[in-house]
Structures are given as structure tokens and as C-alpha cells.
PDB file of C-alpha atoms in Angstrom:
ATOM      1  CA  MET A   1       0.000   0.000   0.000  1.00  0.00           C
ATOM      2  CA  ILE A   2       1.346   3.434  -0.984  1.00  0.00           C
ATOM      3  CA  ASP A   3       1.457   5.829   1.979  1.00  0.00           C
ATOM      4  CA  LEU A   4       3.382   8.800   0.527  1.00  0.00           C
ATOM      5  CA  PHE A   5       3.050  10.598  -2.807  1.00  0.00           C
ATOM      6  CA  VAL A   6       5.988  12.695  -4.021  1.00  0.00           C
ATOM      7  CA  ILE A   7       4.628  14.811  -6.860  1.00  0.00           C
ATOM      8  CA  LYS A   8       6.573  17.025  -9.257  1.00  0.00           C
ATOM      9  CA  VAL A   9       4.579  19.460 -11.384  1.00  0.00           C
ATOM     10  CA  GLY A  10       5.986  20.724 -14.682  1.00  0.00           C
ATOM     11  CA  GLY A  11       6.612  24.367 -15.502  1.00  0.00           C
ATOM     12  CA  ASN A  12       3.943  24.507 -18.199  1.00  0.00           C
ATOM     13  CA  VAL A  13       1.315  24.158 -15.449  1.00  0.00           C
ATOM     14  CA  ILE A  14       2.970  26.755 -13.192  1.00  0.00           C
ATOM     15  CA  ASP A  15       2.904  29.253 -16.090  1.00  0.00           C
ATOM     16  CA  ASN A  16      -0.822  28.856 -16.820  1.00  0.00           C
ATOM     17  CA  PRO A  17      -3.128  30.305 -14.114  1.00  0.00           C
ATOM     18  CA  VAL A  18      -6.137  28.241 -15.219  1.00  0.00           C
ATOM     19  CA  LEU A  19      -4.221  24.946 -15.354  1.00  0.00           C
ATOM     20  CA  LEU A  20      -2.479  25.776 -12.091  1.00  0.00           C
ATOM     21  CA  GLN A  21      -5.707  26.485 -10.216  1.00  0.00           C
ATOM     22  CA  SER A  22      -7.205  23.215 -11.474  1.00  0.00           C
ATOM     23  CA  PHE A  23      -4.092  21.237 -10.566  1.00  0.00           C
ATOM     24  CA  LEU A  24      -3.797  22.707  -7.057  1.00  0.00           C
ATOM     25  CA  LYS A  25      -7.436  21.945  -6.270  1.00  0.00           C
ATOM     26  CA  LYS A  26      -6.935  18.326  -7.325  1.00  0.00           C
ATOM     27  CA  PHE A  27      -3.608  18.108  -5.481  1.00  0.00           C
ATOM     28  CA  ALA A  28      -5.248  19.481  -2.319  1.00  0.00           C
ATOM     29  CA  ASP A  29      -7.887  16.741  -2.556  1.00  0.00           C
ATOM     30  CA  VAL A  30      -5.286  13.947  -2.665  1.00  0.00           C
ATOM     31  CA  LYS A  31      -5.712  11.868   0.486  1.00  0.00           C
ATOM     32  CA  GLY A  32      -2.833  11.004   2.790  1.00  0.00           C
ATOM     33  CA  LYS A  33       0.733  12.259   3.003  1.00  0.00           C
ATOM     34  CA  LYS A  34       2.082  14.148  -0.002  1.00  0.00           C
ATOM     35  CA  ILE A  35       4.899  16.440  -1.120  1.00  0.00           C
ATOM     36  CA  LEU A  36       4.912  18.871  -4.064  1.00  0.00           C
ATOM     37  CA  ILE A  37       8.043  19.916  -5.998  1.00  0.00           C
ATOM     38  CA  HIS A  38       8.025  22.780  -8.500  1.00  0.00           C
ATOM     39  CA  GLY A  39      10.243  24.991 -10.621  1.00  0.00           C
ATOM     40  CA  GLY A  40       9.247  28.220 -12.328  1.00  0.00           C
ATOM     41  CA  GLY A  41      11.789  28.759 -15.088  1.00  0.00           C
ATOM     42  CA  LYS A  42       9.646  30.757 -17.495  1.00  0.00           C
ATOM     43  CA  ILE A  43       8.587  33.137 -14.730  1.00  0.00           C
ATOM     44  CA  ALA A  44      12.229  33.562 -13.713  1.00  0.00           C
ATOM     45  CA  THR A  45      13.118  34.305 -17.332  1.00  0.00           C
ATOM     46  CA  ARG A  46      10.393  36.962 -17.621  1.00  0.00           C
ATOM     47  CA  ILE A  47      11.398  38.679 -14.382  1.00  0.00           C
ATOM     48  CA  GLY A  48      15.078  38.453 -15.327  1.00  0.00           C
ATOM     49  CA  ASP A  49      14.290  40.154 -18.628  1.00  0.00           C
ATOM     50  CA  LYS A  50      12.536  42.989 -16.774  1.00  0.00           C
ATOM     51  CA  LEU A  51      15.637  43.386 -14.595  1.00  0.00           C
ATOM     52  CA  GLY A  52      17.936  43.358 -17.613  1.00  0.00           C
ATOM     53  CA  ILE A  53      19.394  39.940 -16.724  1.00  0.00           C
ATOM     54  CA  GLU A  54      19.625  37.746 -19.802  1.00  0.00           C
ATOM     55  CA  SER A  55      18.849  34.039 -19.473  1.00  0.00           C
ATOM     56  CA  LYS A  56      21.473  31.748 -20.982  1.00  0.00           C
ATOM     57  CA  TYR A  57      21.061  28.050 -21.783  1.00  0.00           C
ATOM     58  CA  VAL A  58      23.217  25.189 -23.009  1.00  0.00           C
ATOM     59  CA  ASP A  59      21.369  22.075 -24.266  1.00  0.00           C
ATOM     60  CA  GLY A  60      18.208  23.388 -22.640  1.00  0.00           C
ATOM     61  CA  ARG A  61      19.808  23.780 -19.208  1.00  0.00           C
ATOM     62  CA  ARG A  62      20.039  27.181 -17.550  1.00  0.00           C
ATOM     63  CA  ILE A  63      23.422  28.770 -16.869  1.00  0.00           C
ATOM     64  CA  THR A  64      23.064  30.041 -13.294  1.00  0.00           C
ATOM     65  CA  ASP A  65      25.567  32.871 -12.942  1.00  0.00           C
ATOM     66  CA  ALA A  66      25.793  35.204  -9.928  1.00  0.00           C
ATOM     67  CA  GLU A  67      22.957  37.467 -11.104  1.00  0.00           C
ATOM     68  CA  THR A  68      20.768  34.574 -12.174  1.00  0.00           C
ATOM     69  CA  ILE A  69      21.001  32.700  -8.865  1.00  0.00           C
ATOM     70  CA  ASP A  70      19.578  35.807  -7.173  1.00  0.00           C
ATOM     71  CA  VAL A  71      16.681  35.870  -9.651  1.00  0.00           C
ATOM     72  CA  VAL A  72      15.814  32.174  -9.355  1.00  0.00           C
ATOM     73  CA  THR A  73      16.079  32.322  -5.566  1.00  0.00           C
ATOM     74  CA  MET A  74      13.612  35.222  -5.485  1.00  0.00           C
ATOM     75  CA  VAL A  75      11.251  33.675  -8.025  1.00  0.00           C
ATOM     76  CA  TYR A  76      11.333  29.978  -7.099  1.00  0.00           C
ATOM     77  CA  GLY A  77      11.758  30.302  -3.344  1.00  0.00           C
ATOM     78  CA  GLY A  78       9.722  33.482  -2.933  1.00  0.00           C
ATOM     79  CA  LEU A  79       7.150  34.432  -5.550  1.00  0.00           C
ATOM     80  CA  VAL A  80       6.179  31.032  -6.957  1.00  0.00           C
ATOM     81  CA  ASN A  81       6.588  28.982  -3.787  1.00  0.00           C
ATOM     82  CA  LYS A  82       4.567  31.298  -1.562  1.00  0.00           C
ATOM     83  CA  GLN A  83       1.844  31.753  -4.175  1.00  0.00           C
ATOM     84  CA  LEU A  84       1.475  27.968  -4.382  1.00  0.00           C
ATOM     85  CA  VAL A  85       1.363  27.650  -0.599  1.00  0.00           C
ATOM     86  CA  ALA A  86      -1.283  30.396  -0.319  1.00  0.00           C
ATOM     87  CA  LYS A  87      -3.410  28.798  -3.048  1.00  0.00           C
ATOM     88  CA  LEU A  88      -3.156  25.388  -1.374  1.00  0.00           C
ATOM     89  CA  GLN A  89      -4.208  26.917   1.942  1.00  0.00           C
ATOM     90  CA  ALA A  90      -7.239  28.356   0.136  1.00  0.00           C
ATOM     91  CA  ASN A  91      -8.063  24.827  -0.990  1.00  0.00           C
ATOM     92  CA  GLY A  92      -7.870  23.406   2.512  1.00  0.00           C
ATOM     93  CA  CYS A  93      -4.373  21.926   2.240  1.00  0.00           C
ATOM     94  CA  ASN A  94      -2.080  22.894   5.138  1.00  0.00           C
ATOM     95  CA  ALA A  95       1.059  23.474   3.048  1.00  0.00           C
ATOM     96  CA  ILE A  96       4.490  24.690   4.126  1.00  0.00           C
ATOM     97  CA  GLY A  97       6.924  26.219   1.612  1.00  0.00           C
ATOM     98  CA  LEU A  98      10.514  24.988   1.652  1.00  0.00           C
ATOM     99  CA  THR A  99      13.810  24.960  -0.187  1.00  0.00           C
ATOM    100  CA  GLY A 100      16.536  22.377   0.253  1.00  0.00           C
ATOM    101  CA  ALA A 101      18.307  24.786   2.616  1.00  0.00           C
ATOM    102  CA  ASP A 102      15.464  24.709   5.150  1.00  0.00           C
ATOM    103  CA  ALA A 103      16.212  22.292   8.005  1.00  0.00           C
ATOM    104  CA  ASN A 104      19.242  21.246   5.912  1.00  0.00           C
ATOM    105  CA  ILE A 105      16.948  18.811   4.088  1.00  0.00           C
ATOM    106  CA  ILE A 106      18.770  18.836   0.736  1.00  0.00           C
ATOM    107  CA  PRO A 107      22.484  19.630   0.908  1.00  0.00           C
ATOM    108  CA  ALA A 108      24.053  19.658  -2.542  1.00  0.00           C
ATOM    109  CA  TYR A 109      27.323  20.508  -4.247  1.00  0.00           C
ATOM    110  CA  LYS A 110      28.136  22.911  -7.056  1.00  0.00           C
ATOM    111  CA  ARG A 111      28.311  21.112 -10.368  1.00  0.00           C
ATOM    112  CA  PRO A 112      31.960  20.705 -11.406  1.00  0.00           C
ATOM    113  CA  VAL A 113      33.078  22.684 -14.445  1.00  0.00           C
ATOM    114  CA  LYS A 114      33.713  20.434 -17.437  1.00  0.00           C
ATOM    115  CA  GLU A 115      32.969  21.434 -21.029  1.00  0.00           C
ATOM    116  CA  VAL A 116      30.392  23.922 -19.692  1.00  0.00           C
ATOM    117  CA  ASP A 117      30.363  26.024 -16.535  1.00  0.00           C
ATOM    118  CA  PHE A 118      26.751  25.899 -15.336  1.00  0.00           C
ATOM    119  CA  GLY A 119      27.515  28.328 -12.525  1.00  0.00           C
ATOM    120  CA  PHE A 120      25.554  27.895  -9.304  1.00  0.00           C
ATOM    121  CA  ALA A 121      23.862  24.682 -10.400  1.00  0.00           C
ATOM    122  CA  GLY A 122      23.531  22.068  -7.686  1.00  0.00           C
ATOM    123  CA  ASP A 123      23.835  18.297  -7.865  1.00  0.00           C
ATOM    124  CA  ILE A 124      22.592  15.972  -5.121  1.00  0.00           C
ATOM    125  CA  ARG A 125      24.015  12.898  -3.436  1.00  0.00           C
ATOM    126  CA  VAL A 126      20.921  11.051  -2.264  1.00  0.00           C
ATOM    127  CA  GLU A 127      22.694   9.776   0.840  1.00  0.00           C
ATOM    128  CA  ASP A 128      23.069  13.411   1.980  1.00  0.00           C
ATOM    129  CA  VAL A 129      19.309  14.123   1.949  1.00  0.00           C
ATOM    130  CA  GLN A 130      17.966  14.575   5.488  1.00  0.00           C
ATOM    131  CA  ALA A 131      14.688  12.671   5.540  1.00  0.00           C
ATOM    132  CA  ALA A 132      14.029  12.812   9.304  1.00  0.00           C
ATOM    133  CA  PRO A 133      12.984  16.500   9.554  1.00  0.00           C
ATOM    134  CA  LEU A 134      10.802  16.051   6.480  1.00  0.00           C
ATOM    135  CA  LYS A 135       9.141  13.016   8.066  1.00  0.00           C
ATOM    136  CA  ALA A 136       8.447  15.127  11.169  1.00  0.00           C
ATOM    137  CA  LEU A 137       6.626  17.707   9.039  1.00  0.00           C
ATOM    138  CA  LEU A 138       4.614  15.015   7.254  1.00  0.00           C
ATOM    139  CA  ASP A 139       3.717  13.304  10.519  1.00  0.00           C
ATOM    140  CA  ALA A 140       2.562  16.677  11.871  1.00  0.00           C
ATOM    141  CA  GLY A 141      -0.016  16.823   9.070  1.00  0.00           C
ATOM    142  CA  LEU A 142       1.805  19.395   6.926  1.00  0.00           C
ATOM    143  CA  THR A 143       2.255  19.220   3.150  1.00  0.00           C
ATOM    144  CA  PRO A 144       5.781  20.329   2.139  1.00  0.00           C
ATOM    145  CA  VAL A 145       6.043  22.355  -1.081  1.00  0.00           C
ATOM    146  CA  PHE A 146       9.624  22.435  -2.377  1.00  0.00           C
ATOM    147  CA  ALA A 147      11.102  25.049  -4.683  1.00  0.00           C
ATOM    148  CA  SER A 148      13.880  23.677  -6.883  1.00  0.00           C
ATOM    149  CA  LEU A 149      16.671  25.168  -4.758  1.00  0.00           C
ATOM    150  CA  THR A 150      19.308  23.463  -2.611  1.00  0.00           C
ATOM    151  CA  HIS A 151      22.395  24.712  -0.724  1.00  0.00           C
ATOM    152  CA  ASP A 152      26.066  23.849  -0.416  1.00  0.00           C
ATOM    153  CA  GLY A 153      26.367  24.051   3.379  1.00  0.00           C
ATOM    154  CA  GLN A 154      28.642  27.096   3.039  1.00  0.00           C
ATOM    155  CA  GLY A 155      25.910  29.691   2.622  1.00  0.00           C
ATOM    156  CA  GLN A 156      25.392  29.391  -1.136  1.00  0.00           C
ATOM    157  CA  ILE A 157      21.983  28.650  -2.664  1.00  0.00           C
ATOM    158  CA  LEU A 158      22.122  26.350  -5.713  1.00  0.00           C
ATOM    159  CA  ASN A 159      19.686  25.978  -8.618  1.00  0.00           C
ATOM    160  CA  THR A 160      18.778  22.289  -8.870  1.00  0.00           C
ATOM    161  CA  ASN A 161      16.654  20.349 -11.349  1.00  0.00           C
ATOM    162  CA  ALA A 162      13.142  19.779  -9.950  1.00  0.00           C
ATOM    163  CA  ASP A 163      12.939  16.218 -11.361  1.00  0.00           C
ATOM    164  CA  THR A 164      16.161  15.380  -9.532  1.00  0.00           C
ATOM    165  CA  ILE A 165      14.893  16.867  -6.274  1.00  0.00           C
ATOM    166  CA  ALA A 166      11.673  14.855  -6.556  1.00  0.00           C
ATOM    167  CA  SER A 167      13.551  11.612  -7.192  1.00  0.00           C
ATOM    168  CA  SER A 168      16.047  12.276  -4.380  1.00  0.00           C
ATOM    169  CA  LEU A 169      13.302  13.022  -1.853  1.00  0.00           C
ATOM    170  CA  ALA A 170      11.337   9.937  -2.904  1.00  0.00           C
ATOM    171  CA  ILE A 171      14.391   7.703  -2.502  1.00  0.00           C
ATOM    172  CA  ALA A 172      15.382   9.204   0.863  1.00  0.00           C
ATOM    173  CA  LEU A 173      11.853   8.876   2.251  1.00  0.00           C
ATOM    174  CA  SER A 174      11.431   5.302   1.026  1.00  0.00           C
ATOM    175  CA  LYS A 175      13.074   4.075   4.247  1.00  0.00           C
ATOM    176  CA  TYR A 176      10.040   5.410   6.138  1.00  0.00           C
ATOM    177  CA  TYR A 177       7.205   5.054   3.637  1.00  0.00           C
ATOM    178  CA  SER A 178       6.029   3.133   0.592  1.00  0.00           C
ATOM    179  CA  VAL A 179       6.452   5.917  -1.987  1.00  0.00           C
ATOM    180  CA  ARG A 180       4.869   6.604  -5.352  1.00  0.00           C
ATOM    181  CA  LEU A 181       6.853   9.249  -7.249  1.00  0.00           C
ATOM    182  CA  ILE A 182       4.635  11.097  -9.739  1.00  0.00           C
ATOM    183  CA  TYR A 183       5.855  13.287 -12.588  1.00  0.00           C
ATOM    184  CA  CYS A 184       3.030  15.529 -13.827  1.00  0.00           C
ATOM    185  CA  PHE A 185       3.507  17.094 -17.254  1.00  0.00           C
ATOM    186  CA  GLU A 186       1.567  17.934 -20.434  1.00  0.00           C
ATOM    187  CA  LYS A 187       1.192  14.371 -21.739  1.00  0.00           C
ATOM    188  CA  LYS A 188      -1.147  11.677 -20.414  1.00  0.00           C
ATOM    189  CA  GLY A 189       1.737   9.274 -19.920  1.00  0.00           C
ATOM    190  CA  VAL A 190       4.180   7.204 -21.947  1.00  0.00           C
ATOM    191  CA  LEU A 191       2.641   6.738 -25.389  1.00  0.00           C
ATOM    192  CA  HIS A 192       2.564   3.837 -27.872  1.00  0.00           C
ATOM    193  CA  ASP A 193       2.276   6.499 -30.575  1.00  0.00           C
ATOM    194  CA  ALA A 194       3.787   9.946 -29.966  1.00  0.00           C
ATOM    195  CA  SER A 195       1.231  11.515 -32.327  1.00  0.00           C
ATOM    196  CA  ASN A 196      -1.736  10.103 -30.374  1.00  0.00           C
ATOM    197  CA  ASP A 197      -2.107  11.578 -26.900  1.00  0.00           C
ATOM    198  CA  ASP A 198      -4.605   8.866 -25.954  1.00  0.00           C
ATOM    199  CA  ALA A 199      -2.287   5.934 -26.765  1.00  0.00           C
ATOM    200  CA  VAL A 200      -1.143   5.597 -23.149  1.00  0.00           C
ATOM    201  CA  ILE A 201       0.850   2.579 -21.978  1.00  0.00           C
ATOM    202  CA  ASN A 202      -0.644   2.028 -18.526  1.00  0.00           C
ATOM    203  CA  LEU A 203       2.037  -0.235 -17.049  1.00  0.00           C
ATOM    204  CA  ILE A 204       5.755  -0.646 -17.743  1.00  0.00           C
ATOM    205  CA  ASP A 205       8.219  -2.935 -16.010  1.00  0.00           C
ATOM    206  CA  ARG A 206      11.774  -3.795 -17.038  1.00  0.00           C
ATOM    207  CA  VAL A 207      10.606  -6.591 -19.371  1.00  0.00           C
ATOM    208  CA  ILE A 208       8.040  -4.393 -21.123  1.00  0.00           C
ATOM    209  CA  TYR A 209      10.554  -1.538 -21.275  1.00  0.00           C
ATOM    210  CA  LYS A 210      13.078  -3.767 -23.054  1.00  0.00           C
ATOM    211  CA  GLU A 211      10.416  -4.838 -25.585  1.00  0.00           C
ATOM    212  CA  LEU A 212       9.328  -1.236 -26.221  1.00  0.00           C
ATOM    213  CA  ARG A 213      12.923  -0.168 -26.841  1.00  0.00           C
ATOM    214  CA  GLU A 214      13.559  -3.064 -29.195  1.00  0.00           C
ATOM    215  CA  ASP A 215      10.407  -2.155 -31.141  1.00  0.00           C
ATOM    216  CA  ASN A 216      11.439   1.550 -31.293  1.00  0.00           C
ATOM    217  CA  VAL A 217       8.150   2.591 -29.715  1.00  0.00           C
ATOM    218  CA  LEU A 218       9.671   5.105 -27.298  1.00  0.00           C
ATOM    219  CA  THR A 219      10.768   8.600 -28.336  1.00  0.00           C
ATOM    220  CA  ASP A 220      14.116  10.036 -27.283  1.00  0.00           C
ATOM    221  CA  GLY A 221      12.392  12.560 -25.000  1.00  0.00           C
ATOM    222  CA  ILE A 222      10.758   9.945 -22.782  1.00  0.00           C
ATOM    223  CA  LEU A 223      13.800   7.676 -22.425  1.00  0.00           C
ATOM    224  CA  PRO A 224      15.568   9.782 -19.731  1.00  0.00           C
ATOM    225  CA  LYS A 225      12.344   9.911 -17.686  1.00  0.00           C
ATOM    226  CA  LEU A 226      12.051   6.130 -17.814  1.00  0.00           C
ATOM    227  CA  GLU A 227      15.708   5.580 -16.957  1.00  0.00           C
ATOM    228  CA  ASN A 228      15.314   7.922 -13.980  1.00  0.00           C
ATOM    229  CA  ALA A 229      12.127   6.085 -12.989  1.00  0.00           C
ATOM    230  CA  PHE A 230      13.838   2.688 -12.924  1.00  0.00           C
ATOM    231  CA  ALA A 231      16.824   4.167 -11.072  1.00  0.00           C
ATOM    232  CA  ALA A 232      14.419   5.429  -8.378  1.00  0.00           C
ATOM    233  CA  ILE A 233      12.704   2.044  -8.127  1.00  0.00           C
ATOM    234  CA  GLU A 234      16.037   0.263  -7.837  1.00  0.00           C
ATOM    235  CA  SER A 235      16.898   2.648  -4.970  1.00  0.00           C
ATOM    236  CA  GLY A 236      13.817   1.832  -2.894  1.00  0.00           C
ATOM    237  CA  VAL A 237      10.900   3.793  -4.398  1.00  0.00           C
ATOM    238  CA  ALA A 238       7.877   1.480  -4.726  1.00  0.00           C
ATOM    239  CA  GLU A 239       6.394   2.985  -7.910  1.00  0.00           C
ATOM    240  CA  VAL A 240       6.889   5.833 -10.359  1.00  0.00           C
ATOM    241  CA  LEU A 241       4.068   7.312 -12.398  1.00  0.00           C
ATOM    242  CA  ILE A 242       4.272   9.592 -15.433  1.00  0.00           C
ATOM    243  CA  GLY A 243       1.038  11.352 -16.306  1.00  0.00           C
ATOM    244  CA  HIS A 244      -0.923  14.498 -17.059  1.00  0.00           C
ATOM    245  CA  ALA A 245      -1.283  17.162 -14.381  1.00  0.00           C
ATOM    246  CA  ASP A 246      -5.073  17.016 -14.795  1.00  0.00           C
ATOM    247  CA  ASP A 247      -5.001  13.376 -13.660  1.00  0.00           C
ATOM    248  CA  VAL A 248      -3.031  13.922 -10.449  1.00  0.00           C
ATOM    249  CA  GLN A 249      -5.895  12.868  -8.195  1.00  0.00           C
ATOM    250  CA  SER A 250      -6.751   9.653 -10.051  1.00  0.00           C
ATOM    251  CA  ASN A 251      -3.042   8.890 -10.302  1.00  0.00           C
ATOM    252  CA  THR A 252      -2.826   8.633  -6.529  1.00  0.00           C
ATOM    253  CA  THR A 253      -5.341   5.756  -6.578  1.00  0.00           C
ATOM    254  CA  ASP A 254      -5.160   2.148  -7.751  1.00  0.00           C
ATOM    255  CA  THR A 255      -6.898   3.100 -11.020  1.00  0.00           C
ATOM    256  CA  VAL A 256      -4.304   5.237 -12.788  1.00  0.00           C
ATOM    257  CA  ALA A 257      -4.785   7.280 -15.948  1.00  0.00           C
ATOM    258  CA  GLY A 258      -1.079   7.627 -16.711  1.00  0.00           C
ATOM    259  CA  THR A 259       1.849   5.197 -16.952  1.00  0.00           C
ATOM    260  CA  LEU A 260       2.736   3.280 -13.805  1.00  0.00           C
ATOM    261  CA  ILE A 261       6.331   2.023 -13.664  1.00  0.00           C
ATOM    262  CA  ARG A 262       7.247  -0.850 -11.357  1.00  0.00           C
TER     263      ARG A 262
END
């Protein structure tokens, strides 16, 4: 039986007030213990532009220089996080906004410079995640809402991928709970046919995954998500689900609308 849901919501939902309101209402109605992880990259880009701070990317990943880390800290940890918490409170969900620096829950380290210097980008060692204070919050009836920020233990905030934070929290908490990690995005799940949004594969295990790869069913974009999903399962997470944000409530039940990975 699943007794904790770790849910990451994609930026496309955060950027759309109508989709966001719908998602938060459904998230608030999810029964039991739950955690929400979010980013807010497009909002950070817009505010950076207004401040004259240009956003730079390499292979789709943000370069977090000294000016940019200030912007993402303000936007992710302040504006977006507190708006989400306030909206969840309005929907009857007793949420608490956090970053990885709070209670030292997610220490990280600055990504080493190789071909690209990503600046103040943080990478996580799962064994460093402090699950005990997070368990205390959950057991107190609170719903943690994490911005995609960590810290290096030396006073520096780090910009960290929200998918990675979600996976790391799910793995760390799996020693206390049976965890379903849910990635909510704009598709209904993993698809048999990328051109047909309704062609959802409802269940994938390692055997099915191997067959799908051999048959070239899976697109390049979904492969990293599936590899991350199996890595989480092999590290103690009971289940991973990939599905549409609109289906978040049904995807916390036994009758899922997305793709359940075991």
C-alpha cells in the first residue's frame, strides 16, 4: 500500500493560471501524506528580462551565474513557492513552503566545471538528503512544497533540477514510507504512438521496457524519464508514475490514468 506521494509538477502548469488552479485543487484533494516539488523557469526568465538579466542556456539547461542565482532564488523560493502555498491553503491543504536549505533537508554541491560552466547549479548525493525532519513535518499533518533550490552548506543557494529533487526526496523517504513518485507534465503518460495523446501505456516494467525499446516505440524525449524512474525504483521507491497534471488525483489511486512504472 502506498502511503506517501511525491509529486513534481511541470513548468507549463505553473505558467498557466487556469491549469495551475485546477491542478492545485486536485492536489489538495489527494488523500494522505504528499509532497509537491516545482520549478518556475519561465517566470524567472520573464522577471530576469525585466531586470535586464539575460537568461542563458546550453542544451536546454540554464546557466546560473551570480545574477541569475539571485533571480531564481527570489522567483522559485519566494514568488512562486509562496503563491502555491497560499493557493493550497485556500483549498484546505495545510502546506508549508521549503527549499533544500530549510532544516538542511537537501544539501548539494556545485556542479563541477567540465565542457560547460553551469555556474551555481547544484547536484545531489541522495545519501546526503535529510529525511528525518521532512518526516516530522509530514507526521505533523503538513504538506511540504519544495522550490527547486538546494544549498552547499557554506551559505550558497544552488539551482537544482526539480525532477532530480523529486527523485532524491522519494528515494530518501522510502526508508520510512512506501512511496509513489509522480511526474506531472503535459502528456497523459508514456505513449505507444507519440502523435496520439490517448495511446497511453498504462504499465511498464523492465521486461516491457526492453520490448518497447527493441520495437522503437519510445521517443528520445521519454527515455531519460524512464531511466530515472527505474533508477528510483532500484533505490527503494515502490512505484513511479508519469502522467498528465489534470489526472493527479486519479493517479494517486489504484486506477491510474497515466503510466505506472514498477
